[in-house]
GROMACS .gro file of C-alpha atoms in nm:
model
  261
    1UNK     CA    1   0.027  -0.025   0.003
    2UNK     CA    2   0.271   0.277   0.073
    3UNK     CA    3   0.493   0.204  -0.248
    4UNK     CA    4   0.211   0.246  -0.462
    5UNK     CA    5   0.051   0.505  -0.276
    6UNK     CA    6   0.371   0.680  -0.223
    7UNK     CA    7   0.514   0.549  -0.555
    8UNK     CA    8   0.917   0.722  -0.636
    9UNK     CA    9   0.896   0.903  -0.281
   10UNK     CA   10   0.825   0.552  -0.113
   11UNK     CA   11   1.251   0.499  -0.135
   12UNK     CA   12   1.258   0.956   0.072
   13UNK     CA   13   0.991   0.675   0.309
   14UNK     CA   14   1.186   0.410   0.366
   15UNK     CA   15   1.543   0.589   0.358
   16UNK     CA   16   1.365   0.798   0.666
   17UNK     CA   17   1.273   0.464   0.878
   18UNK     CA   18   1.623   0.281   0.763
   19UNK     CA   19   1.799   0.634   0.884
   20UNK     CA   20   1.702   0.567   1.217
   21UNK     CA   21   1.808   0.241   1.218
   22UNK     CA   22   2.139   0.197   1.180
   23UNK     CA   23   2.181   0.495   1.361
   24UNK     CA   24   2.075   0.358   1.641
   25UNK     CA   25   2.226   0.028   1.615
   26UNK     CA   26   2.571   0.149   1.495
   27UNK     CA   27   2.556   0.363   1.880
   28UNK     CA   28   2.493   0.083   2.056
   29UNK     CA   29   2.715  -0.099   1.916
   30UNK     CA   30   2.551  -0.286   1.673
   31UNK     CA   31   2.596  -0.344   1.287
   32UNK     CA   32   2.396  -0.368   0.963
   33UNK     CA   33   2.441  -0.707   0.823
   34UNK     CA   34   2.122  -0.691   0.502
   35UNK     CA   35   1.842  -0.525   0.380
   36UNK     CA   36   1.527  -0.715   0.255
   37UNK     CA   37   1.330  -0.487   0.153
   38UNK     CA   38   1.149  -0.388   0.400
   39UNK     CA   39   1.306  -0.546   0.683
   40UNK     CA   40   1.650  -0.476   0.779
   41UNK     CA   41   1.908  -0.754   0.959
   42UNK     CA   42   2.126  -0.621   1.253
   43UNK     CA   43   2.380  -0.801   1.481
   44UNK     CA   44   2.548  -0.819   1.752
   45UNK     CA   45   2.876  -1.092   1.792
   46UNK     CA   46   2.852  -1.262   2.123
   47UNK     CA   47   3.134  -1.496   2.013
   48UNK     CA   48   3.474  -1.525   2.277
   49UNK     CA   49   3.746  -1.247   2.317
   50UNK     CA   50   3.462  -0.953   2.233
   51UNK     CA   51   3.500  -0.648   2.340
   52UNK     CA   52   3.758  -0.834   2.545
   53UNK     CA   53   3.554  -1.068   2.773
   54UNK     CA   54   3.732  -1.260   2.994
   55UNK     CA   55   3.615  -1.461   3.311
   56UNK     CA   56   3.310  -1.382   3.528
   57UNK     CA   57   3.292  -1.048   3.406
   58UNK     CA   58   3.164  -1.255   3.026
   59UNK     CA   59   2.841  -1.300   3.148
   60UNK     CA   60   2.781  -0.867   3.234
   61UNK     CA   61   2.991  -0.783   2.896
   62UNK     CA   62   2.725  -1.041   2.750
   63UNK     CA   63   2.425  -0.906   2.902
   64UNK     CA   64   2.594  -0.527   2.806
   65UNK     CA   65   2.548  -0.603   2.472
   66UNK     CA   66   2.208  -0.811   2.513
   67UNK     CA   67   2.083  -0.442   2.666
   68UNK     CA   68   2.252  -0.281   2.357
   69UNK     CA   69   2.066  -0.453   2.172
   70UNK     CA   70   1.683  -0.369   2.317
   71UNK     CA   71   1.794   0.000   2.305
   72UNK     CA   72   1.855   0.041   1.970
   73UNK     CA   73   1.517  -0.133   1.897
   74UNK     CA   74   1.339   0.102   2.225
   75UNK     CA   75   1.483   0.393   2.027
   76UNK     CA   76   1.431   0.343   1.672
   77UNK     CA   77   1.063   0.326   1.801
   78UNK     CA   78   1.104   0.688   2.056
   79UNK     CA   79   1.243   0.813   1.764
   80UNK     CA   80   1.014   0.721   1.389
   81UNK     CA   81   0.719   0.786   1.636
   82UNK     CA   82   0.774   1.126   1.703
   83UNK     CA   83   0.951   1.211   1.348
   84UNK     CA   84   0.770   1.448   1.127
   85UNK     CA   85   0.852   1.422   0.852
   86UNK     CA   86   0.734   1.040   0.880
   87UNK     CA   87   0.417   1.140   1.064
   88UNK     CA   88   0.343   1.354   0.685
   89UNK     CA   89   0.414   1.109   0.469
   90UNK     CA   90   0.193   0.876   0.671
   91UNK     CA   91  -0.094   1.115   0.616
   92UNK     CA   92  -0.127   1.089   0.270
   93UNK     CA   93  -0.465   1.052   0.130
   94UNK     CA   94  -0.473   0.768  -0.042
   95UNK     CA   95  -0.265   0.587   0.210
   96UNK     CA   96  -0.562   0.695   0.534
   97UNK     CA   97  -0.808   0.605   0.285
   98UNK     CA   98  -0.648   0.235   0.221
   99UNK     CA   99  -0.552   0.218   0.592
  100UNK     CA  100  -0.699   0.503   0.831
  101UNK     CA  101  -0.481   0.612   1.073
  102UNK     CA  102  -0.181   0.422   0.940
  103UNK     CA  103   0.119   0.520   1.126
  104UNK     CA  104   0.446   0.464   1.098
  105UNK     CA  105   0.578   0.164   1.271
  106UNK     CA  106   0.868  -0.106   1.307
  107UNK     CA  107   0.854  -0.414   1.487
  108UNK     CA  108   1.155  -0.619   1.531
  109UNK     CA  109   1.243  -0.913   1.671
  110UNK     CA  110   1.518  -1.011   1.904
  111UNK     CA  111   1.771  -1.401   1.944
  112UNK     CA  112   2.062  -1.492   2.012
  113UNK     CA  113   2.233  -1.790   1.893
  114UNK     CA  114   2.538  -1.874   1.696
  115UNK     CA  115   2.570  -1.789   1.358
  116UNK     CA  116   2.804  -1.907   0.990
  117UNK     CA  117   2.935  -1.553   0.944
  118UNK     CA  118   3.087  -1.481   0.578
  119UNK     CA  119   3.085  -1.225   0.279
  120UNK     CA  120   2.829  -1.181  -0.060
  121UNK     CA  121   2.820  -0.888  -0.296
  122UNK     CA  122   3.097  -0.810  -0.556
  123UNK     CA  123   3.416  -0.500  -0.550
  124UNK     CA  124   3.152  -0.248  -0.529
  125UNK     CA  125   2.917  -0.341  -0.200
  126UNK     CA  126   3.018  -0.636   0.044
  127UNK     CA  127   2.730  -0.749   0.319
  128UNK     CA  128   2.836  -0.957   0.549
  129UNK     CA  129   2.576  -1.284   0.573
  130UNK     CA  130   2.479  -1.525   0.893
  131UNK     CA  131   2.384  -1.880   0.836
  132UNK     CA  132   2.206  -2.009   1.063
  133UNK     CA  133   1.898  -2.145   1.181
  134UNK     CA  134   1.864  -1.845   1.473
  135UNK     CA  135   1.879  -1.579   1.158
  136UNK     CA  136   1.499  -1.754   1.111
  137UNK     CA  137   1.442  -1.714   1.478
  138UNK     CA  138   1.456  -1.364   1.391
  139UNK     CA  139   1.280  -1.389   1.193
  140UNK     CA  140   1.010  -1.536   1.304
  141UNK     CA  141   1.007  -1.341   1.643
  142UNK     CA  142   0.938  -1.017   1.330
  143UNK     CA  143   0.659  -1.182   1.176
  144UNK     CA  144   0.540  -1.262   1.525
  145UNK     CA  145   0.548  -0.918   1.727
  146UNK     CA  146   0.165  -0.831   1.436
  147UNK     CA  147   0.006  -1.148   1.632
  148UNK     CA  148   0.094  -0.987   1.980
  149UNK     CA  149   0.058  -0.711   1.905
  150UNK     CA  150   0.317  -0.618   2.064
  151UNK     CA  151   0.668  -0.364   1.861
  152UNK     CA  152   0.912  -0.607   1.999
  153UNK     CA  153   0.953  -1.019   2.126
  154UNK     CA  154   1.258  -1.130   2.225
  155UNK     CA  155   1.273  -1.488   2.222
  156UNK     CA  156   1.421  -1.668   2.581
  157UNK     CA  157   1.764  -1.741   2.472
  158UNK     CA  158   1.796  -1.324   2.453
  159UNK     CA  159   1.598  -1.260   2.689
  160UNK     CA  160   1.781  -1.464   2.930
  161UNK     CA  161   2.161  -1.308   2.841
  162UNK     CA  162   2.027  -0.917   2.952
  163UNK     CA  163   2.085  -0.776   3.295
  164UNK     CA  164   1.833  -0.878   3.595
  165UNK     CA  165   1.690  -0.452   3.598
  166UNK     CA  166   1.609  -0.505   3.248
  167UNK     CA  167   1.482  -0.820   3.286
  168UNK     CA  168   1.265  -0.729   3.548
  169UNK     CA  169   1.126  -0.442   3.295
  170UNK     CA  170   1.032  -0.743   3.007
  171UNK     CA  171   0.712  -0.986   3.073
  172UNK     CA  172   0.656  -1.268   2.951
  173UNK     CA  173   0.379  -1.356   2.760
  174UNK     CA  174   0.377  -1.670   2.656
  175UNK     CA  175   0.503  -2.011   2.585
  176UNK     CA  176   0.499  -2.199   2.246
  177UNK     CA  177   0.636  -2.540   2.079
  178UNK     CA  178   0.722  -2.558   1.736
  179UNK     CA  179   0.856  -2.909   1.500
  180UNK     CA  180   1.184  -2.794   1.485
  181UNK     CA  181   1.324  -2.712   1.830
  182UNK     CA  182   1.294  -2.945   2.127
  183UNK     CA  183   1.222  -2.768   2.438
  184UNK     CA  184   0.892  -2.519   2.456
  185UNK     CA  185   1.007  -2.150   2.392
  186UNK     CA  186   0.905  -1.874   2.618
  187UNK     CA  187   0.835  -1.523   2.460
  188UNK     CA  188   0.881  -1.187   2.612
  189UNK     CA  189   0.831  -0.841   2.530
  190UNK     CA  190   0.915  -0.549   2.732
  191UNK     CA  191   0.643  -0.412   2.955
  192UNK     CA  192   0.741  -0.425   3.317
  193UNK     CA  193   0.870  -0.098   3.549
  194UNK     CA  194   1.163  -0.179   3.755
  195UNK     CA  195   1.280   0.175   3.966
  196UNK     CA  196   1.700  -0.012   3.911
  197UNK     CA  197   1.746   0.038   3.553
  198UNK     CA  198   1.950   0.236   3.382
  199UNK     CA  199   1.925   0.560   3.302
  200UNK     CA  200   1.757   0.508   2.919
  201UNK     CA  201   1.520   0.307   3.010
  202UNK     CA  202   1.423   0.483   3.284
  203UNK     CA  203   1.397   0.753   3.086
  204UNK     CA  204   1.172   0.583   2.819
  205UNK     CA  205   0.966   0.302   3.055
  206UNK     CA  206   0.679   0.109   2.849
  207UNK     CA  207   0.380   0.168   3.032
  208UNK     CA  208   0.252  -0.106   3.212
  209UNK     CA  209   0.285  -0.085   3.524
  210UNK     CA  210   0.446  -0.245   3.785
  211UNK     CA  211   0.106  -0.438   3.957
  212UNK     CA  212  -0.038  -0.458   3.646
  213UNK     CA  213   0.261  -0.719   3.534
  214UNK     CA  214   0.191  -0.947   3.806
  215UNK     CA  215  -0.154  -1.016   3.717
  216UNK     CA  216  -0.066  -1.092   3.394
  217UNK     CA  217   0.222  -1.283   3.512
  218UNK     CA  218  -0.072  -1.437   3.721
  219UNK     CA  219  -0.309  -1.492   3.352
  220UNK     CA  220  -0.015  -1.639   3.132
  221UNK     CA  221   0.120  -1.907   3.435
  222UNK     CA  222  -0.321  -2.052   3.480
  223UNK     CA  223  -0.305  -2.063   3.070
  224UNK     CA  224  -0.001  -2.253   3.107
  225UNK     CA  225  -0.123  -2.487   3.363
  226UNK     CA  226  -0.442  -2.496   3.207
  227UNK     CA  227  -0.613  -2.357   3.386
  228UNK     CA  228  -0.851  -2.145   3.171
  229UNK     CA  229  -1.134  -2.011   3.286
  230UNK     CA  230  -0.959  -1.810   3.470
  231UNK     CA  231  -0.714  -1.758   3.233
  232UNK     CA  232  -0.933  -1.607   3.127
  233UNK     CA  233  -1.075  -1.384   3.383
  234UNK     CA  234  -0.709  -1.235   3.469
  235UNK     CA  235  -0.708  -1.137   3.110
  236UNK     CA  236  -1.068  -0.989   3.122
  237UNK     CA  237  -0.893  -0.793   3.425
  238UNK     CA  238  -0.592  -0.668   3.268
  239UNK     CA  239  -0.817  -0.536   2.974
  240UNK     CA  240  -0.969  -0.339   3.177
  241UNK     CA  241  -0.692  -0.113   3.230
  242UNK     CA  242  -0.514  -0.171   2.877
  243UNK     CA  243  -0.794  -0.294   2.666
  244UNK     CA  244  -0.536  -0.235   2.372
  245UNK     CA  245  -0.296  -0.565   2.497
  246UNK     CA  246  -0.202  -0.736   2.218
  247UNK     CA  247  -0.028  -1.081   2.412
  248UNK     CA  248  -0.294  -1.029   2.667
  249UNK     CA  249  -0.579  -1.044   2.333
  250UNK     CA  250  -0.415  -1.335   2.182
  251UNK     CA  251  -0.404  -1.591   2.405
  252UNK     CA  252  -0.824  -1.501   2.490
  253UNK     CA  253  -0.821  -1.649   2.048
  254UNK     CA  254  -0.641  -1.906   2.096
  255UNK     CA  255  -0.867  -2.017   2.411
  256UNK     CA  256  -1.188  -1.912   2.220
  257UNK     CA  257  -1.081  -2.087   1.876
  258UNK     CA  258  -1.034  -2.374   2.081
  259UNK     CA  259  -1.372  -2.345   2.233
  260UNK     CA  260  -1.240  -2.295   2.568
  261UNK     CA  261  -1.393  -2.014   2.662
   0.00000   0.00000   0.00000
């Protein structure tokens, strides 16, 4: 729809978003690896010896890198959501006619795992490429943000790397089982609040309170334990406070589809 409405100016639109994304990732110690048209792929390296990791400090430095990745994504969301230029383009009459209330937004998937690093391209342009099933998982998570109604979705492998103070800002939204992974995978999004966060996370906290997050955590526990009636009651209480909460709606839809409402 954006391409059809903006025509040649769609490149200006995408480049504006790309500028915010690339600068944010670079300043948070990551790097761009691939442009997939309407999506970007970024990477943060965690291999042995990276950032001088040695002994006990390695886990702390890995937490720093994981925090940087999350911070970079949050910064992109914040900057693109309040950029006057993107607001003007999003207000295009034809685009609003097709998608009423459309605003420029981006979804992000965060995952941690191994990958084979290589180079692809020509003498004029060379891109870094990463090959692994873990790379595909990041793409899956980004796609799943639409299902859960959130802008950031991360796997438990990335969540486990975050520093405790940033983990306190996140909430688990589901546990899924997929064919190509033996163990279930917990999914998390940014959605709690803590007074012990770093300066950035204190300045830009998520909208949910610690009390609300605890209520959602209780609802999710009921859901995962098979106590769906109790889960439904708790989720409806959560939606009474935040009526547009995507994960709450996603779980209620799932239960309703299986006639457990």
